[in-house]
Short mmCIF file of C-alpha atoms and ligand atoms in Angstrom, two decimals:
data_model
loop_
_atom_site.label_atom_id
_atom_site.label_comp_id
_atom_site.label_asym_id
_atom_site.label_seq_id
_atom_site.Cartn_x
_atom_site.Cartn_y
_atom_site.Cartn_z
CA UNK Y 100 0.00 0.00 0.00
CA UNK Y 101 1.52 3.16 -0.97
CA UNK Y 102 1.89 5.45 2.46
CA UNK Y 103 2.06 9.18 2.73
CA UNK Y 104 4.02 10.63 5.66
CA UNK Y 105 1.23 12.39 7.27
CA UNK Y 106 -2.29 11.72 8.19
CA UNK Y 107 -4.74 14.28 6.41
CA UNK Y 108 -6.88 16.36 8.61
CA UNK Y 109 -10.18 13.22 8.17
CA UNK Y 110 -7.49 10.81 9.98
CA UNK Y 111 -6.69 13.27 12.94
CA UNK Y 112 -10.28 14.22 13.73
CA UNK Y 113 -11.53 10.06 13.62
CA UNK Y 114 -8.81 9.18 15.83
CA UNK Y 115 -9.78 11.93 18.07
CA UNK Y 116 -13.15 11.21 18.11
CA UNK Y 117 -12.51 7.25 18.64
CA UNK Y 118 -10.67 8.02 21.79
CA UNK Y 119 -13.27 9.55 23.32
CA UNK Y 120 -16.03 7.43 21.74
CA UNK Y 121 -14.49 4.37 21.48
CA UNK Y 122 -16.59 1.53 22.39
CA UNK Y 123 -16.02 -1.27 25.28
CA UNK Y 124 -15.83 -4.32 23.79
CA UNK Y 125 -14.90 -8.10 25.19
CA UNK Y 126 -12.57 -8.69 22.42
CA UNK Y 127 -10.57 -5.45 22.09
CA UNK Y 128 -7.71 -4.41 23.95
CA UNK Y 129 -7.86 -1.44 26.28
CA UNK Y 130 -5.67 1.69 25.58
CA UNK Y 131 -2.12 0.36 26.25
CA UNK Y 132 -2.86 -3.25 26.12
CA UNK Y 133 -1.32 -5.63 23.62
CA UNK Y 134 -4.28 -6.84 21.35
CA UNK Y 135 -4.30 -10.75 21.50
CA UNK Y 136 -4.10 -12.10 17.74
CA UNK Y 137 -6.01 -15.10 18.54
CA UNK Y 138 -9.13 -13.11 19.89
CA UNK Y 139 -8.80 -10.81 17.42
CA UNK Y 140 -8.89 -13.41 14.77
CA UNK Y 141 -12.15 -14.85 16.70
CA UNK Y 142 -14.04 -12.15 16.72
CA UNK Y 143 -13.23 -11.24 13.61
CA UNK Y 144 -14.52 -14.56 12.20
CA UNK Y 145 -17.68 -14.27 14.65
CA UNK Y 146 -18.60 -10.58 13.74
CA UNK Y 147 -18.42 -11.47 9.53
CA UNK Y 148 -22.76 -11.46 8.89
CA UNK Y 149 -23.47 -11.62 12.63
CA UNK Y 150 -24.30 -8.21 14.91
CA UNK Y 151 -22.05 -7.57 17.53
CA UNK Y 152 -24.68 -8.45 20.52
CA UNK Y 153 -25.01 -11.88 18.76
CA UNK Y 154 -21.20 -12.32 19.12
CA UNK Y 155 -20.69 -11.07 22.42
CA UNK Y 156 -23.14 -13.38 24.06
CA UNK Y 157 -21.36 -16.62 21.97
CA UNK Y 158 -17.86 -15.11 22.03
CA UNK Y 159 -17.03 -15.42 25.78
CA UNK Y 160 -18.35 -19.19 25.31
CA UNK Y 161 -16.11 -20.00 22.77
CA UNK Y 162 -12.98 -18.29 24.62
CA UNK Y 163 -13.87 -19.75 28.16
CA UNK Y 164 -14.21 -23.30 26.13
CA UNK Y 165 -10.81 -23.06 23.93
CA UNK Y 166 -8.75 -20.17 25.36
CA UNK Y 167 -5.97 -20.65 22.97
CA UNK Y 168 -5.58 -21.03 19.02
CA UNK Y 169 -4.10 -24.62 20.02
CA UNK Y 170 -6.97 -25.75 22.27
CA UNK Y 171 -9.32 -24.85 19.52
CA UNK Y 172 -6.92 -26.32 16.92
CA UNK Y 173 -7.38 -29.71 19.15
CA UNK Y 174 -11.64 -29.54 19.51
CA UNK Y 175 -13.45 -32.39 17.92
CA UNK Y 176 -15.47 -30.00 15.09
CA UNK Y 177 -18.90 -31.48 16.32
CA UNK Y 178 -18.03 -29.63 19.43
CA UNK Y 179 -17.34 -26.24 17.81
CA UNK Y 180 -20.59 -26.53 15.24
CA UNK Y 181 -22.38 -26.83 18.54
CA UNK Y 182 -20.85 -24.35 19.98
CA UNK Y 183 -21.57 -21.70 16.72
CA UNK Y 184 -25.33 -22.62 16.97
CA UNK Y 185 -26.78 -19.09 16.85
CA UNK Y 186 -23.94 -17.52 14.78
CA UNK Y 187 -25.43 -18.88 11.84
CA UNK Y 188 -23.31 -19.41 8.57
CA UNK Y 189 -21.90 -22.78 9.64
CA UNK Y 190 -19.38 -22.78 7.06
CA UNK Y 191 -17.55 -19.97 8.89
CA UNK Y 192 -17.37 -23.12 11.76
CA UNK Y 193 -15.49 -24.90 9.68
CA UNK Y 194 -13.05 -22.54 8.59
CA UNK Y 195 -12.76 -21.56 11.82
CA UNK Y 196 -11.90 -25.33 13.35
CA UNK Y 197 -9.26 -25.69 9.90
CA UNK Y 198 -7.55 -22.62 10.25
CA UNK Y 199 -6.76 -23.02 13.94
CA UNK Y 200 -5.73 -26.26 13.13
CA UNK Y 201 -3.46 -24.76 10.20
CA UNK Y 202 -2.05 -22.13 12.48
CA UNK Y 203 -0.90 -24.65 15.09
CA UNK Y 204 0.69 -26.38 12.55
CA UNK Y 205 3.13 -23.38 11.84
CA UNK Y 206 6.69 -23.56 12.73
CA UNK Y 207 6.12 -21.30 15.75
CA UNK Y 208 2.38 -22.12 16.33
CA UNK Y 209 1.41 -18.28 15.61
CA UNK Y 210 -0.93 -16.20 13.86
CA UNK Y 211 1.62 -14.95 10.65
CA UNK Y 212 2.06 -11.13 10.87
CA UNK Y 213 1.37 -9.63 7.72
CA UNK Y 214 -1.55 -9.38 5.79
CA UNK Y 215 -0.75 -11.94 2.54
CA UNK Y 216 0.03 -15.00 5.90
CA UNK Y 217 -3.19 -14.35 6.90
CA UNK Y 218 -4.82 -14.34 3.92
CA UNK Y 219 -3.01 -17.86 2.97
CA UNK Y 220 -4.94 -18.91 6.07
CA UNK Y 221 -8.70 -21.22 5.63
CA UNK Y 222 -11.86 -18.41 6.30
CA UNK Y 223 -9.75 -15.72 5.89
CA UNK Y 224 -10.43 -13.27 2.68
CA UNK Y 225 -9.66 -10.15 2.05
CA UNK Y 226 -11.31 -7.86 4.73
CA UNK Y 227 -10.21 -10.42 7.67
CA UNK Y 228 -6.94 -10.36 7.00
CA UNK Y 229 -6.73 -6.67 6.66
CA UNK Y 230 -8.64 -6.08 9.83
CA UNK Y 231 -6.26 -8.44 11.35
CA UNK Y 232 -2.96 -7.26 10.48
CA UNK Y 233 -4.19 -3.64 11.15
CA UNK Y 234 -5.52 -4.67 15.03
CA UNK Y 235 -3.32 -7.49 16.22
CA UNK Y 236 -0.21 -6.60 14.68
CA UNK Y 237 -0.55 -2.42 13.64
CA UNK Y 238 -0.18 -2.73 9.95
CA UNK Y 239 -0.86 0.01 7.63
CA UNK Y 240 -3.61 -2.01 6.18
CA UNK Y 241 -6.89 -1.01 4.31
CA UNK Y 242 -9.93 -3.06 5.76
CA UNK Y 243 -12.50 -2.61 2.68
CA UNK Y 244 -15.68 -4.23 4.17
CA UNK Y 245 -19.33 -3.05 3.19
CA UNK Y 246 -19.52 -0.47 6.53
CA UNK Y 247 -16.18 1.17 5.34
CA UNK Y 248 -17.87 1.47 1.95
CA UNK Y 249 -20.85 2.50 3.59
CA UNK Y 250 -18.89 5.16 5.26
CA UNK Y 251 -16.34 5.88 2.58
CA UNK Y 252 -18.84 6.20 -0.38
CA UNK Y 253 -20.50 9.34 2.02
CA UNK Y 254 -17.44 11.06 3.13
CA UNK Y 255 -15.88 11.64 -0.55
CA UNK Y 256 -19.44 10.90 -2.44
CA UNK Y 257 -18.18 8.07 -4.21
CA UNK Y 258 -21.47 7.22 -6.48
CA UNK Y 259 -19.96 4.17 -8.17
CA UNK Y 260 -22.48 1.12 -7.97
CA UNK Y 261 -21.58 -1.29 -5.15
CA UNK Y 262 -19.96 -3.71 -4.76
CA UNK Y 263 -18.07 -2.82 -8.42
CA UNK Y 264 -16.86 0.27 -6.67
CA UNK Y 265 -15.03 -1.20 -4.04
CA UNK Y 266 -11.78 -0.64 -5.67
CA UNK Y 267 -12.80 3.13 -5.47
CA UNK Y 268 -13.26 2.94 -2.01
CA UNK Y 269 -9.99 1.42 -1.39
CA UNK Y 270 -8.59 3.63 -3.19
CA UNK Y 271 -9.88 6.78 -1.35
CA UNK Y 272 -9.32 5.12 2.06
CA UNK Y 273 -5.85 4.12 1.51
CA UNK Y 274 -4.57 7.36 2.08
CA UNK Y 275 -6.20 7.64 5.35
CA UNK Y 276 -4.87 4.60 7.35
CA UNK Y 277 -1.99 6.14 9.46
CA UNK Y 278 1.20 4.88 9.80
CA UNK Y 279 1.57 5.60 13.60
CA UNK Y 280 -2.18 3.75 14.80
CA UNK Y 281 -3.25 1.54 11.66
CA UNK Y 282 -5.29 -0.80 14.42
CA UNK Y 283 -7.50 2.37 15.97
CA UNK Y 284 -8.31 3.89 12.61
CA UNK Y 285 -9.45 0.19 11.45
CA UNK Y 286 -11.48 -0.04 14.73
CA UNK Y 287 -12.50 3.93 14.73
CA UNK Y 288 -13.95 2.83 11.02
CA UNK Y 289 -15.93 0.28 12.95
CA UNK Y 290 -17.24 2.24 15.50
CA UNK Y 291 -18.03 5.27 13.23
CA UNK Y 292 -20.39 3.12 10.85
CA UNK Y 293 -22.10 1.28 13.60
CA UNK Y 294 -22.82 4.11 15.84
CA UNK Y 295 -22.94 7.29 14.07
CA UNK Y 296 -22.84 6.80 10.01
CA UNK Y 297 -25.17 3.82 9.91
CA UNK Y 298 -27.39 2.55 7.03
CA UNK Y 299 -30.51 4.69 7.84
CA UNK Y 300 -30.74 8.01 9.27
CA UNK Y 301 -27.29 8.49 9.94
CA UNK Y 302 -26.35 10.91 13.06
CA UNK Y 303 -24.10 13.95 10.97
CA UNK Y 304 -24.65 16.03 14.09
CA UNK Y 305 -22.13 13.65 16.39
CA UNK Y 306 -19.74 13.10 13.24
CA UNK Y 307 -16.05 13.84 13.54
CA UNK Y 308 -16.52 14.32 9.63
CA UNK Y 309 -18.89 16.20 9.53
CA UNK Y 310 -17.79 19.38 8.10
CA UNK Y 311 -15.58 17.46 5.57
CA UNK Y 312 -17.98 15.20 4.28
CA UNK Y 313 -19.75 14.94 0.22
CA UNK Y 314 -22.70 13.57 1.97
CA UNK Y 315 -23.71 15.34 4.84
CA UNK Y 316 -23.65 18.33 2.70
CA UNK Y 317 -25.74 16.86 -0.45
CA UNK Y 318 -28.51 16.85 2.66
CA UNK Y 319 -29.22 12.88 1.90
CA UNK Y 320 -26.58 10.61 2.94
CA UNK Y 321 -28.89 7.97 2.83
CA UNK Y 322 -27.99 7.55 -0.98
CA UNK Y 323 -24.90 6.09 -0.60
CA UNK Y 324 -23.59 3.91 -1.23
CA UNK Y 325 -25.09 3.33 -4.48
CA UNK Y 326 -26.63 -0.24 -5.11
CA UNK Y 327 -27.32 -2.58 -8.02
CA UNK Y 328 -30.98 -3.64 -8.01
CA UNK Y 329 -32.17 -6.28 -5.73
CA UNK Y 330 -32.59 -9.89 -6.90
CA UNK Y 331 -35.39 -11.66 -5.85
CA UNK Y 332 -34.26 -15.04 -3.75
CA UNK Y 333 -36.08 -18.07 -5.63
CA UNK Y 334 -38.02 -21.03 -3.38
CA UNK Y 335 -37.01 -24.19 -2.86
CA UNK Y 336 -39.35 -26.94 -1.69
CA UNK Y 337 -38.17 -30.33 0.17
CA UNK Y 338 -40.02 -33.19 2.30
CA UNK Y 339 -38.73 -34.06 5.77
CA UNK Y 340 -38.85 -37.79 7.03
CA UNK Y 341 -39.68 -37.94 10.59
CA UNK Y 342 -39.02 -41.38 11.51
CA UNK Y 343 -39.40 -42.50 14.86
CA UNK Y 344 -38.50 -46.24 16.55
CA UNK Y 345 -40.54 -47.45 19.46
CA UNK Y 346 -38.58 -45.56 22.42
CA UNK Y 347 -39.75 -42.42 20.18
CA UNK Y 348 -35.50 -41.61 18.92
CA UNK Y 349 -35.53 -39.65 15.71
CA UNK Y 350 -33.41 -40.85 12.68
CA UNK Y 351 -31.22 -38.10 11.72
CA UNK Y 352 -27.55 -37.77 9.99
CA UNK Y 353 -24.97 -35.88 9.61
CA UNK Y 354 -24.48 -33.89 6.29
CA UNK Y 355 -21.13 -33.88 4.16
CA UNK Y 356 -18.73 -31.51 5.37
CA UNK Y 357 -18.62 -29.36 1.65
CA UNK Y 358 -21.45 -26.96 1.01
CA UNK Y 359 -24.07 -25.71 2.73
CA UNK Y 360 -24.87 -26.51 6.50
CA UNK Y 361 -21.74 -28.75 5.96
CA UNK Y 362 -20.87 -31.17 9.03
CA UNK Y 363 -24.83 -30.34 10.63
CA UNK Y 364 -27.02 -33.08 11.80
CA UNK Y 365 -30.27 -33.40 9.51
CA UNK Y 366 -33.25 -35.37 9.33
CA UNK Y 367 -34.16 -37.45 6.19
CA UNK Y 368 -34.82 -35.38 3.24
CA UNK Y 369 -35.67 -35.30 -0.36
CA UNK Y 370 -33.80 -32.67 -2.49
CA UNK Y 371 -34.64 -29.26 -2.04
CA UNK Y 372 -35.56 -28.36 -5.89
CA UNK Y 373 -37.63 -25.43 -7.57
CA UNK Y 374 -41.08 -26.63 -7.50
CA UNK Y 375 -43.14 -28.04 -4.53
CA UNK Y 376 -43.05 -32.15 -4.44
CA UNK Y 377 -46.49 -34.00 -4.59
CA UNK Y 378 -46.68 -36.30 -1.31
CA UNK Y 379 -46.54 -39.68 -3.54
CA UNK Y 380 -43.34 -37.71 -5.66
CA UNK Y 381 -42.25 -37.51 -2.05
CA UNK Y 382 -42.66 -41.04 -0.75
CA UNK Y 383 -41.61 -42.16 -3.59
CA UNK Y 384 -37.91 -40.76 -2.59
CA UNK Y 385 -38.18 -41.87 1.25
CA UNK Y 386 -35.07 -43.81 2.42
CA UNK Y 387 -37.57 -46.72 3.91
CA UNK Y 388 -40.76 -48.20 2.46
CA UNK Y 389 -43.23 -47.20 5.38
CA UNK Y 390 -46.69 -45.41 5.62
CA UNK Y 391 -46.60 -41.75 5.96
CA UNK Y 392 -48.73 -39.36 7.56
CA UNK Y 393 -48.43 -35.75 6.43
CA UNK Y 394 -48.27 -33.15 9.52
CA UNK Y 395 -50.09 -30.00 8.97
CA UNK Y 396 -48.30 -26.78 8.03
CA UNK Y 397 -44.83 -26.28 6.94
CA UNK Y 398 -41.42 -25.15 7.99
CA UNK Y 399 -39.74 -22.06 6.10
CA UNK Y 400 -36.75 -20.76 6.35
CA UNK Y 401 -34.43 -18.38 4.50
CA UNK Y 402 -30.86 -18.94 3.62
CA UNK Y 403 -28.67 -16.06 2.20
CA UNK Y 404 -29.51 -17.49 -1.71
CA UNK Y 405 -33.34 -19.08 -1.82
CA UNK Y 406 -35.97 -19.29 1.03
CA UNK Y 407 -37.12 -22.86 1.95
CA UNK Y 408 -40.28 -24.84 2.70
CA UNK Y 409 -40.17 -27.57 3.64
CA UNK Y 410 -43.50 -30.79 4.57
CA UNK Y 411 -42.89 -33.43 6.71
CA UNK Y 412 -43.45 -36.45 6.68
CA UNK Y 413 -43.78 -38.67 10.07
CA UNK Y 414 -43.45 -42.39 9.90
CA UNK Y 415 -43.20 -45.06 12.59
CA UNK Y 416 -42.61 -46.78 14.81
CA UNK Y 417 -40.08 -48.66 12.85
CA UNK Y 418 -37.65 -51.63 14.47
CA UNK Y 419 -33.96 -49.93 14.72
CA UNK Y 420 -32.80 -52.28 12.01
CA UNK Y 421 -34.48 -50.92 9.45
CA UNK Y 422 -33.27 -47.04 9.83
CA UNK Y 423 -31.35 -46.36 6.42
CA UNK Y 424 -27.70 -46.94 6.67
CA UNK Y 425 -25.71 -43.33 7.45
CA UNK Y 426 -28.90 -42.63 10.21
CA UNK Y 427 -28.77 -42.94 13.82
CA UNK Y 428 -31.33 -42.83 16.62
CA UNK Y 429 -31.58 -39.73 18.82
CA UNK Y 430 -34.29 -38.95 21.56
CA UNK Y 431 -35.50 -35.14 21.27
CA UNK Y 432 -34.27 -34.61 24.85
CA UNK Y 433 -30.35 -35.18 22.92
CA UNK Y 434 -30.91 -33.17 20.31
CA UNK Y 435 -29.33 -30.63 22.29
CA UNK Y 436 -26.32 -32.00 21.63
CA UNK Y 437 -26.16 -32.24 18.19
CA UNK Y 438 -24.79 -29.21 15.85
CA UNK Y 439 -28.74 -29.38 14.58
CA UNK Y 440 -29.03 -26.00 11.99
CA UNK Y 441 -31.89 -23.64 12.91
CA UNK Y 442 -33.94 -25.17 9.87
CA UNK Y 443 -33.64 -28.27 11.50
CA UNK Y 444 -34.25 -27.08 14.94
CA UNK Y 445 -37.89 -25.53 12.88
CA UNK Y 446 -38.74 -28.92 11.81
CA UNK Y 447 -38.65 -30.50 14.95
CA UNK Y 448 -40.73 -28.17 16.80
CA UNK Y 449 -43.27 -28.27 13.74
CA UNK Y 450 -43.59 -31.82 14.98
CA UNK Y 451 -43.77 -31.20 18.46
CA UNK Y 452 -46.52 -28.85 18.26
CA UNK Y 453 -48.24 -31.45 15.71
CA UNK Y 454 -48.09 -34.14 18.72
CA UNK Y 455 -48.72 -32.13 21.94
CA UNK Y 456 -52.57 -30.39 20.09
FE1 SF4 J 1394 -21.69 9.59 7.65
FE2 SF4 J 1394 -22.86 11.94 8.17
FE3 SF4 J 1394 -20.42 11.38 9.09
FE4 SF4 J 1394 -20.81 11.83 6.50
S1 SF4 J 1394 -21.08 13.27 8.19
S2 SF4 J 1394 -19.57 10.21 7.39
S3 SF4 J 1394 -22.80 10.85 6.22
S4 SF4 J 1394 -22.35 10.35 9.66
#
């Protein structure tokens, strides 16, 4: 990143205002303190697509549980899907479990310093790694994430269509990550978008920028930054298979580790395709040959690409030896214990309401 020698006048009046507004959170370090790489790095992962009161009631789980990169390096991963439930965006579990694991296997057993090592690391793009190397290890870096271009796009009026114009925004912010405290500015940019320039009605009043800023003074900084129209999320339609055995245990299974909900627990399915299925289409794809009884009403859910419904199915009570090979039997009371997504979770209280009316 090419670096200019001083910070412009923006730079001096953020970092001003961030050490007086700073916020208190679990995972930063406190004026003077050394900033911990490995809790950086976690709430890093944590805070990507979940809000910061999400993450700080799972985050001092997680750190109580595996206080070190190598203790979390050494968790089974069924333990730390469990522990993500409510995080959401399971994949970032995984990631999270593999690059722990790759980290301990360093020479030294450390977080790399620089931007590029972190980058080489599993669940760690772009925007992580900067944020990292800025806040753990106070390197000039540029962390280009959509609140910076939220921010970014209003203080210079950037009106380039998201996310196209990111390299604009880089560009323009570059310039204003100082050399002397690259880890405040990155946390100041933070603060500033979730507290003062947020999405709606931002509060220009409170704004260290105020004065010096393309969209406070256009009167409607609500504009920025630009966006491409929306695409409407298609539906997908599946049938559950609630199959009990006599001591009432539910057949489920865990998915493949690749691809969505990856490494979850899930109950018998068809596919999840584009039109709804017919209940013989449906029984027709059941892993048993059993006689089904629809439940009333449906589950739906929404994942970031296509909402969800989903029927069920029940069948049962069938003799353990005929559950479908890859299934095993687990009482309701245990499904606490397994990593079971929140769709999941949806379908089993559909059929818990179904049985206690
Ligand atoms: Fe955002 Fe208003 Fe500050 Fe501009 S002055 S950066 S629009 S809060």
């Amino acid at each position: 990143m090419k670096r200019q020698a001083s910070s412009p006048e923006e730079t001096s009046a953020l970092l001003g205002w961030y050490d007086r507004h700073r916020r208190d959170l679990p995972w930063r370090a406190k004026p003077g303190e050394t900033p911990d790489p490995y809790r950086v790095w976690l709430s890093e992962v944590m805070l990507q697509q979940t809000t910061v009161a999400t993450v700080k009631n799972r985050y001092a789980a997680f750190l109580e549980r595996w206080p070190t990169v190598a203790a979390l390096a050494e968790a089974s991963l069924d333990d730390v899907l469990h522990e993500w439930q409510g995080l959401g965006y399971y994949a970032r579990a995984r990631n999270l479990h593999r690059c722990a694991q790759a980290v301990a296997a360093l020479p030294d057993a450390r977080f790399p310093a620089t931007e590029a090592g972190l980058r080489d690391l599993p669940g760690i793009g772009d925007y992580t790694a900067a944020a990292i190397a800025a806040i753990a290890f106070n390197q000039p870096t540029a962390a280009v994430d959509g609140n910076v271009i939220r921010v970014i796009t209003r203080l210079r009026g950037i009106a380039d269509v998201m996310p196209a114009g990111k390299a604009a925004v880089a560009r323009a912010v570059e310039p204003l990550v100082p050399d002397d405290r690259p880890g405040d500015f990155a946390q100041a940019m933070m603060d500033l978008g979730a507290t003062v320039c947020s999405p709606r009605n931002p509060r220009c009043e409170l704004c260290p920028w105020q004065g010096m800023c393309v969209a406070a003074r256009s009167r409607n900084p609500e504009r920025f930054p630009a966006k491409p129209a929306k695409k409407q999320r298609p539906t997908r339609y599946g049938t559950v298979f609630w199959i009990t055995d006599r001591e009432g245990r539910v057949a489920l299974r865990t998915r493949a580790e690749k691809g969505l909900l990856g490494g979850m627990a899930e109950f018998p399915s068809t596919d999840w395709r584009d039109v709804p299925w017919s209940s013989d289409e449906a029984i027709a794809e059941a892993p048993l040959v059993q006689s089904w009884t629809p439940l009333d009403g449906e589950v739906e859910h929404t994942f970031t690409h296509f909402h969800l419904k989903l029927a069920v199915l029940t069948g049962g009570p069938v003799s353990p030896n005929a559950i479908p090979e890859g299934y095993r039997l687990i009482s309701p009371k245990a499904f606490s214990g397994e990593a079971l997504p929140t769709v999941m979770k949806k379908v089993a209280a559909l059929v818990a309401k179904a049985y206690s009316s």
